[in-house]
Amino acid sequence: MSEDVSESTAKIRRIAAELGYRGNFIAAGLRTNRSFTIGLVISRLTDGVIAGMCEAIERAARESGYQILLGTPPDEVGAQFQSVELLLGRKVDGLLLGSLHLDDEAMITQVRDCGVPVVAVNRHANNQIPVVAVADREGGRMATEHLIGLGHRRIGIIAGPRHASTAWDRKLGYLDALEAHGIRVDEELVAHTDFEVDGGVAGAHRLLGLSDRPSAIFAVNDTAAVGAVGAARDLGLVVPRDVSIVGYNDIPLVSQLSVPLTTVKSPSELMGAVALRQLLRLIEGEQVSSLTLPVSLVVRSSTAPPPSKH
């Protein structure tokens, strides 16, 4: 009898798999008091890196029997907290937060104590919430060390917004590299902008408009780096003959530019999938630690030794 039952069970599972059936999660939720939904709050979904990370989160959630409820507010604290409140009202089992601000302790405290498990992804919040991120400070150091190794000593940085830990940590890596090589930090060479192409254009115009302009620029994301390349062109400069440019993230576009971009490769999709798994472990009552994923330097044609005058 047990063999017949086993054969029947196996047959049912085989048919269910063929039909794509995944089980009745509404009924399961009634039994476990779970909604089998995860709230994801993240800004700048139009950015390729963010979009790829979100797709990886959604894929990993679906494979685990969960659905993602997505909030994409502006990169502002008030708008993000409204998204959090809305998702909590939908009885999500946990929250993934991808756009935390370093400078808002009140929101971080409220989110940490919101009553469901929370994991930060991409940006951290000074270790108050478990986070899955990449080694951004190390990546900033790698990018700057590469330029120093080519002979550059006057290196500008398009440093991104101050509230984003990703930008802040990459800038810290830049400063680490300068200090390690005894290069004085010149605040004129630091341009804080947003992460968009226009931010890169504005930052590069300011840096390259200096009377003693930098021979190289590190932009803390590829989108801003693309803007910097355009600004250099508009000023009649040739990359990398007149100015070297390094980006960050290695989005697919930058390897196909007329001058392929040197950049730091960031495993954004892996970061999203790992963050989802960490959150599911918290939901199951396990303890988790913050995780930092490694980055690597990808050298292409946008960097070269500086012009002789530098």
PDB file of C-alpha atoms in Angstrom:
ATOM      1  CA  MET A   1       0.000   0.000   0.000  1.00  0.00           C
ATOM      2  CA  SER A   2       2.770   2.442   0.902  1.00  0.00           C
ATOM      3  CA  GLU A   3       4.411   1.860  -2.495  1.00  0.00           C
ATOM      4  CA  ASP A   4       1.089   2.674  -4.234  1.00  0.00           C
ATOM      5  CA  VAL A   5       0.731   5.838  -2.200  1.00  0.00           C
ATOM      6  CA  SER A   6       4.304   6.836  -2.981  1.00  0.00           C
ATOM      7  CA  GLU A   7       3.756   6.217  -6.694  1.00  0.00           C
ATOM      8  CA  SER A   8       0.553   8.277  -6.625  1.00  0.00           C
ATOM      9  CA  THR A   9       2.262  11.103  -4.782  1.00  0.00           C
ATOM     10  CA  ALA A  10       5.127  11.081  -7.252  1.00  0.00           C
ATOM     11  CA  LYS A  11       2.693  11.161 -10.157  1.00  0.00           C
ATOM     12  CA  ILE A  12       0.798  14.114  -8.678  1.00  0.00           C
ATOM     13  CA  ARG A  13       4.038  16.029  -8.147  1.00  0.00           C
ATOM     14  CA  ARG A  14       5.145  15.249 -11.707  1.00  0.00           C
ATOM     15  CA  ILE A  15       1.864  16.517 -13.162  1.00  0.00           C
ATOM     16  CA  ALA A  16       1.978  19.603 -10.930  1.00  0.00           C
ATOM     17  CA  ALA A  17       5.510  20.371 -12.117  1.00  0.00           C
ATOM     18  CA  GLU A  18       4.451  19.999 -15.758  1.00  0.00           C
ATOM     19  CA  LEU A  19       1.552  22.419 -15.195  1.00  0.00           C
ATOM     20  CA  GLY A  20       3.769  24.892 -13.372  1.00  0.00           C
ATOM     21  CA  TYR A  21       1.745  24.529 -10.153  1.00  0.00           C
ATOM     22  CA  ARG A  22       3.507  25.876  -7.066  1.00  0.00           C
ATOM     23  CA  GLY A  23       1.012  25.187  -4.297  1.00  0.00           C
ATOM     24  CA  ASN A  24      -1.697  27.237  -2.646  1.00  0.00           C
ATOM     25  CA  PHE A  25       0.218  29.915  -0.769  1.00  0.00           C
ATOM     26  CA  ILE A  26      -2.968  31.665   0.368  1.00  0.00           C
ATOM     27  CA  ALA A  27      -3.967  28.516   2.242  1.00  0.00           C
ATOM     28  CA  ALA A  28      -0.420  28.111   3.508  1.00  0.00           C
ATOM     29  CA  GLY A  29      -0.490  31.704   4.703  1.00  0.00           C
ATOM     30  CA  LEU A  30      -3.657  31.070   6.699  1.00  0.00           C
ATOM     31  CA  ARG A  31      -1.920  28.185   8.432  1.00  0.00           C
ATOM     32  CA  THR A  32       1.334  30.048   9.134  1.00  0.00           C
ATOM     33  CA  ASN A  33       0.038  33.632   9.508  1.00  0.00           C
ATOM     34  CA  ARG A  34       2.267  34.690   6.603  1.00  0.00           C
ATOM     35  CA  SER A  35       1.456  36.579   3.420  1.00  0.00           C
ATOM     36  CA  PHE A  36       4.417  35.146   1.482  1.00  0.00           C
ATOM     37  CA  THR A  37       5.168  38.654   0.253  1.00  0.00           C
ATOM     38  CA  ILE A  38       8.326  40.728   0.622  1.00  0.00           C
ATOM     39  CA  GLY A  39       8.351  44.512   0.468  1.00  0.00           C
ATOM     40  CA  LEU A  40      11.165  46.077  -1.561  1.00  0.00           C
ATOM     41  CA  VAL A  41      11.779  49.825  -1.339  1.00  0.00           C
ATOM     42  CA  ILE A  42      14.330  51.186  -3.781  1.00  0.00           C
ATOM     43  CA  SER A  43      14.857  54.391  -5.748  1.00  0.00           C
ATOM     44  CA  ARG A  44      16.251  54.968  -9.246  1.00  0.00           C
ATOM     45  CA  LEU A  45      14.756  51.871 -10.862  1.00  0.00           C
ATOM     46  CA  THR A  46      15.690  53.343 -14.255  1.00  0.00           C
ATOM     47  CA  ASP A  47      19.368  52.770 -13.378  1.00  0.00           C
ATOM     48  CA  GLY A  48      20.620  49.557 -15.003  1.00  0.00           C
ATOM     49  CA  VAL A  49      22.442  48.388 -11.877  1.00  0.00           C
ATOM     50  CA  ILE A  50      19.373  48.862  -9.679  1.00  0.00           C
ATOM     51  CA  ALA A  51      17.091  47.242 -12.248  1.00  0.00           C
ATOM     52  CA  GLY A  52      19.334  44.185 -12.509  1.00  0.00           C
ATOM     53  CA  MET A  53      19.478  43.857  -8.740  1.00  0.00           C
ATOM     54  CA  CYS A  54      15.670  44.067  -8.499  1.00  0.00           C
ATOM     55  CA  GLU A  55      15.232  41.386 -11.153  1.00  0.00           C
ATOM     56  CA  ALA A  56      17.560  39.094  -9.190  1.00  0.00           C
ATOM     57  CA  ILE A  57      15.591  39.743  -5.991  1.00  0.00           C
ATOM     58  CA  GLU A  58      12.292  38.986  -7.721  1.00  0.00           C
ATOM     59  CA  ARG A  59      13.674  35.807  -9.292  1.00  0.00           C
ATOM     60  CA  ALA A  60      15.083  34.536  -5.989  1.00  0.00           C
ATOM     61  CA  ALA A  61      11.814  35.350  -4.203  1.00  0.00           C
ATOM     62  CA  ARG A  62       9.726  33.521  -6.784  1.00  0.00           C
ATOM     63  CA  GLU A  63      11.949  30.451  -6.525  1.00  0.00           C
ATOM     64  CA  SER A  64      11.306  30.453  -2.768  1.00  0.00           C
ATOM     65  CA  GLY A  65       7.525  30.827  -3.090  1.00  0.00           C
ATOM     66  CA  TYR A  66       7.367  34.550  -2.326  1.00  0.00           C
ATOM     67  CA  GLN A  67       6.116  37.563  -4.261  1.00  0.00           C
ATOM     68  CA  ILE A  68       7.686  41.022  -4.275  1.00  0.00           C
ATOM     69  CA  LEU A  69       5.688  44.160  -3.563  1.00  0.00           C
ATOM     70  CA  LEU A  70       7.774  47.012  -4.963  1.00  0.00           C
ATOM     71  CA  GLY A  71       7.931  50.642  -3.849  1.00  0.00           C
ATOM     72  CA  THR A  72      10.007  52.996  -6.011  1.00  0.00           C
ATOM     73  CA  PRO A  73       9.846  56.385  -4.290  1.00  0.00           C
ATOM     74  CA  PRO A  74      12.170  59.315  -5.029  1.00  0.00           C
ATOM     75  CA  ASP A  75      15.528  59.133  -3.257  1.00  0.00           C
ATOM     76  CA  GLU A  76      14.158  61.176  -0.354  1.00  0.00           C
ATOM     77  CA  VAL A  77      13.628  60.046   3.227  1.00  0.00           C
ATOM     78  CA  GLY A  78       9.998  61.136   3.542  1.00  0.00           C
ATOM     79  CA  ALA A  79       8.913  59.458   0.315  1.00  0.00           C
ATOM     80  CA  GLN A  80      10.744  56.270   1.230  1.00  0.00           C
ATOM     81  CA  PHE A  81       9.135  56.073   4.649  1.00  0.00           C
ATOM     82  CA  GLN A  82       5.702  56.465   3.063  1.00  0.00           C
ATOM     83  CA  SER A  83       6.498  53.453   0.879  1.00  0.00           C
ATOM     84  CA  VAL A  84       7.568  51.485   3.950  1.00  0.00           C
ATOM     85  CA  GLU A  85       4.323  52.311   5.746  1.00  0.00           C
ATOM     86  CA  LEU A  86       2.267  51.318   2.699  1.00  0.00           C
ATOM     87  CA  LEU A  87       4.043  47.954   2.431  1.00  0.00           C
ATOM     88  CA  LEU A  88       3.668  47.275   6.144  1.00  0.00           C
ATOM     89  CA  GLY A  89      -0.038  47.915   5.703  1.00  0.00           C
ATOM     90  CA  ARG A  90      -0.086  45.140   3.113  1.00  0.00           C
ATOM     91  CA  LYS A  91       1.181  42.717   5.812  1.00  0.00           C
ATOM     92  CA  VAL A  92       4.493  41.872   4.155  1.00  0.00           C
ATOM     93  CA  ASP A  93       6.578  39.239   5.924  1.00  0.00           C
ATOM     94  CA  GLY A  94       9.769  41.277   5.634  1.00  0.00           C
ATOM     95  CA  LEU A  95      11.364  44.338   4.062  1.00  0.00           C
ATOM     96  CA  LEU A  96      14.339  44.850   1.764  1.00  0.00           C
ATOM     97  CA  LEU A  97      15.527  48.468   1.766  1.00  0.00           C
ATOM     98  CA  GLY A  98      17.813  49.546  -1.050  1.00  0.00           C
ATOM     99  CA  SER A  99      18.015  53.332  -0.736  1.00  0.00           C
ATOM    100  CA  LEU A 100      18.712  54.117   2.917  1.00  0.00           C
ATOM    101  CA  HIS A 101      20.234  57.499   3.765  1.00  0.00           C
ATOM    102  CA  LEU A 102      23.279  57.655   5.980  1.00  0.00           C
ATOM    103  CA  ASP A 103      22.167  60.918   7.552  1.00  0.00           C
ATOM    104  CA  ASP A 104      18.686  60.065   8.811  1.00  0.00           C
ATOM    105  CA  GLU A 105      18.905  58.279  12.142  1.00  0.00           C
ATOM    106  CA  ALA A 106      15.180  58.729  12.846  1.00  0.00           C
ATOM    107  CA  MET A 107      14.060  56.746   9.824  1.00  0.00           C
ATOM    108  CA  ILE A 108      16.666  54.048  10.399  1.00  0.00           C
ATOM    109  CA  THR A 109      15.426  53.624  13.978  1.00  0.00           C
ATOM    110  CA  GLN A 110      11.765  53.501  12.911  1.00  0.00           C
ATOM    111  CA  VAL A 111      12.451  50.956  10.201  1.00  0.00           C
ATOM    112  CA  ARG A 112      14.585  48.811  12.489  1.00  0.00           C
ATOM    113  CA  ASP A 113      11.717  48.663  14.981  1.00  0.00           C
ATOM    114  CA  CYS A 114       8.864  48.264  12.467  1.00  0.00           C
ATOM    115  CA  GLY A 115       7.878  44.769  13.621  1.00  0.00           C
ATOM    116  CA  VAL A 116       9.003  42.670  10.639  1.00  0.00           C
ATOM    117  CA  PRO A 117      12.480  41.453   9.647  1.00  0.00           C
ATOM    118  CA  VAL A 118      14.459  44.027   7.669  1.00  0.00           C
ATOM    119  CA  VAL A 119      17.599  43.715   5.540  1.00  0.00           C
ATOM    120  CA  ALA A 120      19.346  46.596   3.795  1.00  0.00           C
ATOM    121  CA  VAL A 121      20.731  45.954   0.328  1.00  0.00           C
ATOM    122  CA  ASN A 122      23.192  48.029  -1.718  1.00  0.00           C
ATOM    123  CA  ARG A 123      23.379  50.883   0.824  1.00  0.00           C
ATOM    124  CA  HIS A 124      24.128  50.436   4.506  1.00  0.00           C
ATOM    125  CA  ALA A 125      22.946  52.352   7.546  1.00  0.00           C
ATOM    126  CA  ASN A 126      25.998  52.339   9.820  1.00  0.00           C
ATOM    127  CA  ASN A 127      25.475  48.702  10.839  1.00  0.00           C
ATOM    128  CA  GLN A 128      22.121  49.322  12.543  1.00  0.00           C
ATOM    129  CA  ILE A 129      20.370  46.960  10.123  1.00  0.00           C
ATOM    130  CA  PRO A 130      21.858  43.783   8.580  1.00  0.00           C
ATOM    131  CA  VAL A 131      23.094  44.677   5.104  1.00  0.00           C
ATOM    132  CA  VAL A 132      24.240  42.904   1.971  1.00  0.00           C
ATOM    133  CA  ALA A 133      26.468  45.255   0.011  1.00  0.00           C
ATOM    134  CA  VAL A 134      29.661  45.259  -2.012  1.00  0.00           C
ATOM    135  CA  ALA A 135      33.138  46.355  -0.975  1.00  0.00           C
ATOM    136  CA  ASP A 136      32.652  49.935  -2.150  1.00  0.00           C
ATOM    137  CA  ARG A 137      35.502  51.437  -0.158  1.00  0.00           C
ATOM    138  CA  GLU A 138      37.864  48.831  -1.571  1.00  0.00           C
ATOM    139  CA  GLY A 139      36.487  49.503  -5.055  1.00  0.00           C
ATOM    140  CA  GLY A 140      37.138  53.231  -4.721  1.00  0.00           C
ATOM    141  CA  ARG A 141      40.670  52.478  -3.609  1.00  0.00           C
ATOM    142  CA  MET A 142      41.205  50.106  -6.568  1.00  0.00           C
ATOM    143  CA  ALA A 143      40.060  52.705  -9.085  1.00  0.00           C
ATOM    144  CA  THR A 144      42.286  55.412  -7.631  1.00  0.00           C
ATOM    145  CA  GLU A 145      45.288  53.094  -7.210  1.00  0.00           C
ATOM    146  CA  HIS A 146      44.987  52.213 -10.904  1.00  0.00           C
ATOM    147  CA  LEU A 147      45.238  55.880 -11.864  1.00  0.00           C
ATOM    148  CA  ILE A 148      48.121  56.487  -9.468  1.00  0.00           C
ATOM    149  CA  GLY A 149      49.896  53.463 -10.937  1.00  0.00           C
ATOM    150  CA  LEU A 150      49.653  55.048 -14.392  1.00  0.00           C
ATOM    151  CA  GLY A 151      51.394  58.149 -13.037  1.00  0.00           C
ATOM    152  CA  HIS A 152      48.451  60.434 -12.273  1.00  0.00           C
ATOM    153  CA  ARG A 153      48.820  62.661  -9.242  1.00  0.00           C
ATOM    154  CA  ARG A 154      46.070  65.211  -9.813  1.00  0.00           C
ATOM    155  CA  ILE A 155      42.955  63.045  -9.741  1.00  0.00           C
ATOM    156  CA  GLY A 156      39.441  64.457  -9.564  1.00  0.00           C
ATOM    157  CA  ILE A 157      36.412  62.602  -8.256  1.00  0.00           C
ATOM    158  CA  ILE A 158      32.752  62.927  -9.205  1.00  0.00           C
ATOM    159  CA  ALA A 159      31.695  61.791  -5.769  1.00  0.00           C
ATOM    160  CA  GLY A 160      27.919  61.327  -5.957  1.00  0.00           C
ATOM    161  CA  PRO A 161      25.441  62.390  -3.255  1.00  0.00           C
ATOM    162  CA  ARG A 162      26.625  62.619   0.341  1.00  0.00           C
ATOM    163  CA  HIS A 163      23.614  60.704   1.721  1.00  0.00           C
ATOM    164  CA  ALA A 164      24.344  57.485  -0.200  1.00  0.00           C
ATOM    165  CA  SER A 165      26.739  55.081   1.524  1.00  0.00           C
ATOM    166  CA  THR A 166      27.746  53.682  -1.867  1.00  0.00           C
ATOM    167  CA  ALA A 167      29.046  57.066  -3.007  1.00  0.00           C
ATOM    168  CA  TRP A 168      30.492  57.929   0.401  1.00  0.00           C
ATOM    169  CA  ASP A 169      32.426  54.673   0.732  1.00  0.00           C
ATOM    170  CA  ARG A 170      33.832  54.926  -2.802  1.00  0.00           C
ATOM    171  CA  LYS A 171      35.023  58.422  -1.966  1.00  0.00           C
ATOM    172  CA  LEU A 172      36.659  57.101   1.225  1.00  0.00           C
ATOM    173  CA  GLY A 173      38.510  54.547  -0.908  1.00  0.00           C
ATOM    174  CA  TYR A 174      39.716  57.377  -3.154  1.00  0.00           C
ATOM    175  CA  LEU A 175      41.004  59.240  -0.091  1.00  0.00           C
ATOM    176  CA  ASP A 176      42.654  56.056   1.246  1.00  0.00           C
ATOM    177  CA  ALA A 177      44.627  55.647  -1.964  1.00  0.00           C
ATOM    178  CA  LEU A 178      45.760  59.279  -2.043  1.00  0.00           C
ATOM    179  CA  GLU A 179      46.897  59.093   1.572  1.00  0.00           C
ATOM    180  CA  ALA A 180      48.744  55.814   1.016  1.00  0.00           C
ATOM    181  CA  HIS A 181      50.781  57.446  -1.749  1.00  0.00           C
ATOM    182  CA  GLY A 182      51.384  60.731   0.032  1.00  0.00           C
ATOM    183  CA  ILE A 183      49.213  62.735  -2.362  1.00  0.00           C
ATOM    184  CA  ARG A 184      47.639  65.821  -0.831  1.00  0.00           C
ATOM    185  CA  VAL A 185      43.853  65.947  -0.928  1.00  0.00           C
ATOM    186  CA  ASP A 186      42.679  69.004  -2.858  1.00  0.00           C
ATOM    187  CA  GLU A 187      39.016  69.789  -2.107  1.00  0.00           C
ATOM    188  CA  GLU A 188      38.795  71.557  -5.478  1.00  0.00           C
ATOM    189  CA  LEU A 189      39.050  68.127  -7.062  1.00  0.00           C
ATOM    190  CA  VAL A 190      35.962  66.746  -5.245  1.00  0.00           C
ATOM    191  CA  ALA A 191      32.639  67.320  -7.008  1.00  0.00           C
ATOM    192  CA  HIS A 192      29.514  66.035  -5.248  1.00  0.00           C
ATOM    193  CA  THR A 193      26.680  65.529  -7.740  1.00  0.00           C
ATOM    194  CA  ASP A 194      23.827  63.100  -8.251  1.00  0.00           C
ATOM    195  CA  PHE A 195      24.288  59.690  -9.896  1.00  0.00           C
ATOM    196  CA  GLU A 196      22.795  60.634 -13.272  1.00  0.00           C
ATOM    197  CA  VAL A 197      24.412  61.524 -16.608  1.00  0.00           C
ATOM    198  CA  ASP A 198      23.695  65.211 -16.012  1.00  0.00           C
ATOM    199  CA  GLY A 199      25.486  64.978 -12.675  1.00  0.00           C
ATOM    200  CA  GLY A 200      28.529  63.538 -14.420  1.00  0.00           C
ATOM    201  CA  VAL A 201      28.417  66.301 -17.014  1.00  0.00           C
ATOM    202  CA  ALA A 202      28.186  69.024 -14.364  1.00  0.00           C
ATOM    203  CA  GLY A 203      30.899  67.492 -12.200  1.00  0.00           C
ATOM    204  CA  ALA A 204      33.309  67.026 -15.100  1.00  0.00           C
ATOM    205  CA  HIS A 205      32.741  70.557 -16.388  1.00  0.00           C
ATOM    206  CA  ARG A 206      33.613  71.929 -12.961  1.00  0.00           C
ATOM    207  CA  LEU A 207      36.724  69.769 -12.599  1.00  0.00           C
ATOM    208  CA  LEU A 208      37.962  70.226 -16.146  1.00  0.00           C
ATOM    209  CA  GLY A 209      37.297  73.967 -15.974  1.00  0.00           C
ATOM    210  CA  LEU A 210      39.889  74.442 -13.224  1.00  0.00           C
ATOM    211  CA  SER A 211      42.990  76.400 -14.149  1.00  0.00           C
ATOM    212  CA  ASP A 212      45.023  73.377 -13.052  1.00  0.00           C
ATOM    213  CA  ARG A 213      42.649  70.691 -14.222  1.00  0.00           C
ATOM    214  CA  PRO A 214      43.003  67.036 -13.171  1.00  0.00           C
ATOM    215  CA  SER A 215      44.686  64.576 -15.523  1.00  0.00           C
ATOM    216  CA  ALA A 216      42.221  61.878 -14.438  1.00  0.00           C
ATOM    217  CA  ILE A 217      38.692  61.602 -13.049  1.00  0.00           C
ATOM    218  CA  PHE A 218      37.135  58.822 -10.993  1.00  0.00           C
ATOM    219  CA  ALA A 219      33.337  58.889 -11.222  1.00  0.00           C
ATOM    220  CA  VAL A 220      31.663  56.825  -8.500  1.00  0.00           C
ATOM    221  CA  ASN A 221      29.201  55.247 -10.931  1.00  0.00           C
ATOM    222  CA  ASP A 222      29.249  54.452 -14.645  1.00  0.00           C
ATOM    223  CA  THR A 223      26.306  56.687 -15.519  1.00  0.00           C
ATOM    224  CA  ALA A 224      28.110  59.750 -14.193  1.00  0.00           C
ATOM    225  CA  ALA A 225      31.297  58.538 -15.910  1.00  0.00           C
ATOM    226  CA  VAL A 226      29.447  58.492 -19.259  1.00  0.00           C
ATOM    227  CA  GLY A 227      28.444  62.091 -18.575  1.00  0.00           C
ATOM    228  CA  ALA A 228      32.075  62.936 -17.811  1.00  0.00           C
ATOM    229  CA  VAL A 229      33.197  61.433 -21.122  1.00  0.00           C
ATOM    230  CA  GLY A 230      30.631  63.610 -22.906  1.00  0.00           C
ATOM    231  CA  ALA A 231      31.761  66.715 -21.027  1.00  0.00           C
ATOM    232  CA  ALA A 232      35.401  66.059 -21.951  1.00  0.00           C
ATOM    233  CA  ARG A 233      34.366  65.756 -25.603  1.00  0.00           C
ATOM    234  CA  ASP A 234      32.410  69.018 -25.430  1.00  0.00           C
ATOM    235  CA  LEU A 235      35.515  70.753 -24.070  1.00  0.00           C
ATOM    236  CA  GLY A 236      37.625  69.453 -26.944  1.00  0.00           C
ATOM    237  CA  LEU A 237      39.503  66.923 -24.820  1.00  0.00           C
ATOM    238  CA  VAL A 238      40.316  63.408 -25.974  1.00  0.00           C
ATOM    239  CA  VAL A 239      39.913  60.440 -23.601  1.00  0.00           C
ATOM    240  CA  PRO A 240      42.400  59.122 -22.498  1.00  0.00           C
ATOM    241  CA  ARG A 241      45.031  61.312 -24.218  1.00  0.00           C
ATOM    242  CA  ASP A 242      44.042  64.471 -22.346  1.00  0.00           C
ATOM    243  CA  VAL A 243      42.130  63.014 -19.400  1.00  0.00           C
ATOM    244  CA  SER A 244      41.656  59.470 -18.093  1.00  0.00           C
ATOM    245  CA  ILE A 245      38.242  58.462 -16.769  1.00  0.00           C
ATOM    246  CA  VAL A 246      37.259  55.545 -14.505  1.00  0.00           C
ATOM    247  CA  GLY A 247      33.702  54.531 -13.649  1.00  0.00           C
ATOM    248  CA  TYR A 248      32.081  52.099 -11.233  1.00  0.00           C
ATOM    249  CA  ASN A 249      29.701  49.105 -11.618  1.00  0.00           C
ATOM    250  CA  ASP A 250      30.554  47.847 -15.140  1.00  0.00           C
ATOM    251  CA  ILE A 251      27.126  48.239 -16.689  1.00  0.00           C
ATOM    252  CA  PRO A 252      26.941  46.582 -20.159  1.00  0.00           C
ATOM    253  CA  LEU A 253      26.916  49.908 -22.007  1.00  0.00           C
ATOM    254  CA  VAL A 254      30.382  51.020 -20.959  1.00  0.00           C
ATOM    255  CA  SER A 255      32.262  48.227 -22.703  1.00  0.00           C
ATOM    256  CA  GLN A 256      30.628  49.312 -25.983  1.00  0.00           C
ATOM    257  CA  LEU A 257      31.512  53.018 -25.887  1.00  0.00           C
ATOM    258  CA  SER A 258      33.763  54.385 -28.625  1.00  0.00           C
ATOM    259  CA  VAL A 259      36.405  54.460 -25.901  1.00  0.00           C
ATOM    260  CA  PRO A 260      35.529  51.469 -23.657  1.00  0.00           C
ATOM    261  CA  LEU A 261      35.452  52.529 -20.028  1.00  0.00           C
ATOM    262  CA  THR A 262      37.770  51.326 -17.298  1.00  0.00           C
ATOM    263  CA  THR A 263      35.543  50.587 -14.320  1.00  0.00           C
ATOM    264  CA  VAL A 264      35.069  48.611 -11.118  1.00  0.00           C
ATOM    265  CA  LYS A 265      32.883  45.533 -11.566  1.00  0.00           C
ATOM    266  CA  SER A 266      30.181  45.234  -8.898  1.00  0.00           C
ATOM    267  CA  PRO A 267      28.163  41.993  -8.526  1.00  0.00           C
ATOM    268  CA  SER A 268      24.790  43.728  -8.253  1.00  0.00           C
ATOM    269  CA  GLU A 269      22.604  40.772  -9.251  1.00  0.00           C
ATOM    270  CA  LEU A 270      24.353  38.447  -6.805  1.00  0.00           C
ATOM    271  CA  MET A 271      23.948  41.107  -4.120  1.00  0.00           C
ATOM    272  CA  GLY A 272      20.177  41.164  -4.684  1.00  0.00           C
ATOM    273  CA  ALA A 273      19.798  37.385  -4.577  1.00  0.00           C
ATOM    274  CA  VAL A 274      21.924  37.066  -1.445  1.00  0.00           C
ATOM    275  CA  ALA A 275      19.991  39.837   0.304  1.00  0.00           C
ATOM    276  CA  LEU A 276      16.712  38.061  -0.402  1.00  0.00           C
ATOM    277  CA  ARG A 277      18.073  34.819   1.027  1.00  0.00           C
ATOM    278  CA  GLN A 278      19.305  36.615   4.149  1.00  0.00           C
ATOM    279  CA  LEU A 279      15.868  38.135   4.675  1.00  0.00           C
ATOM    280  CA  LEU A 280      14.176  34.739   4.318  1.00  0.00           C
ATOM    281  CA  ARG A 281      16.523  33.368   6.973  1.00  0.00           C
ATOM    282  CA  LEU A 282      15.449  36.163   9.318  1.00  0.00           C
ATOM    283  CA  ILE A 283      11.800  35.392   8.590  1.00  0.00           C
ATOM    284  CA  GLU A 284      12.486  31.786   9.562  1.00  0.00           C
ATOM    285  CA  GLY A 285      13.850  32.961  12.917  1.00  0.00           C
ATOM    286  CA  GLU A 286      17.552  32.556  12.159  1.00  0.00           C
ATOM    287  CA  GLN A 287      20.258  35.069  12.984  1.00  0.00           C
ATOM    288  CA  VAL A 288      22.118  36.703  10.109  1.00  0.00           C
ATOM    289  CA  SER A 289      25.188  38.890   9.779  1.00  0.00           C
ATOM    290  CA  SER A 290      25.973  41.635   7.319  1.00  0.00           C
ATOM    291  CA  LEU A 291      27.746  40.447   4.178  1.00  0.00           C
ATOM    292  CA  THR A 292      30.150  42.296   1.890  1.00  0.00           C
ATOM    293  CA  LEU A 293      30.727  40.988  -1.632  1.00  0.00           C
ATOM    294  CA  PRO A 294      34.046  41.558  -3.450  1.00  0.00           C
ATOM    295  CA  VAL A 295      34.564  43.831  -6.442  1.00  0.00           C
ATOM    296  CA  SER A 296      37.197  43.797  -9.195  1.00  0.00           C
ATOM    297  CA  LEU A 297      38.868  46.302 -11.507  1.00  0.00           C
ATOM    298  CA  VAL A 298      38.210  46.030 -15.257  1.00  0.00           C
ATOM    299  CA  VAL A 299      40.854  47.932 -17.241  1.00  0.00           C
ATOM    300  CA  ARG A 300      39.840  49.182 -20.687  1.00  0.00           C
ATOM    301  CA  SER A 301      40.833  52.011 -23.023  1.00  0.00           C
ATOM    302  CA  SER A 302      39.670  55.084 -21.104  1.00  0.00           C
ATOM    303  CA  THR A 303      42.768  55.242 -18.910  1.00  0.00           C
ATOM    304  CA  ALA A 304      46.400  55.901 -19.859  1.00  0.00           C
ATOM    305  CA  PRO A 305      49.450  57.690 -18.440  1.00  0.00           C
ATOM    306  CA  PRO A 306      48.924  61.441 -17.976  1.00  0.00           C
ATOM    307  CA  PRO A 307      49.998  64.079 -20.480  1.00  0.00           C
ATOM    308  CA  SER A 308      53.598  65.092 -19.967  1.00  0.00           C
ATOM    309  CA  LYS A 309      52.661  68.483 -18.470  1.00  0.00           C
ATOM    310  CA  HIS A 310      51.174  66.604 -15.510  1.00  0.00           C
TER     311      HIS A 310
END
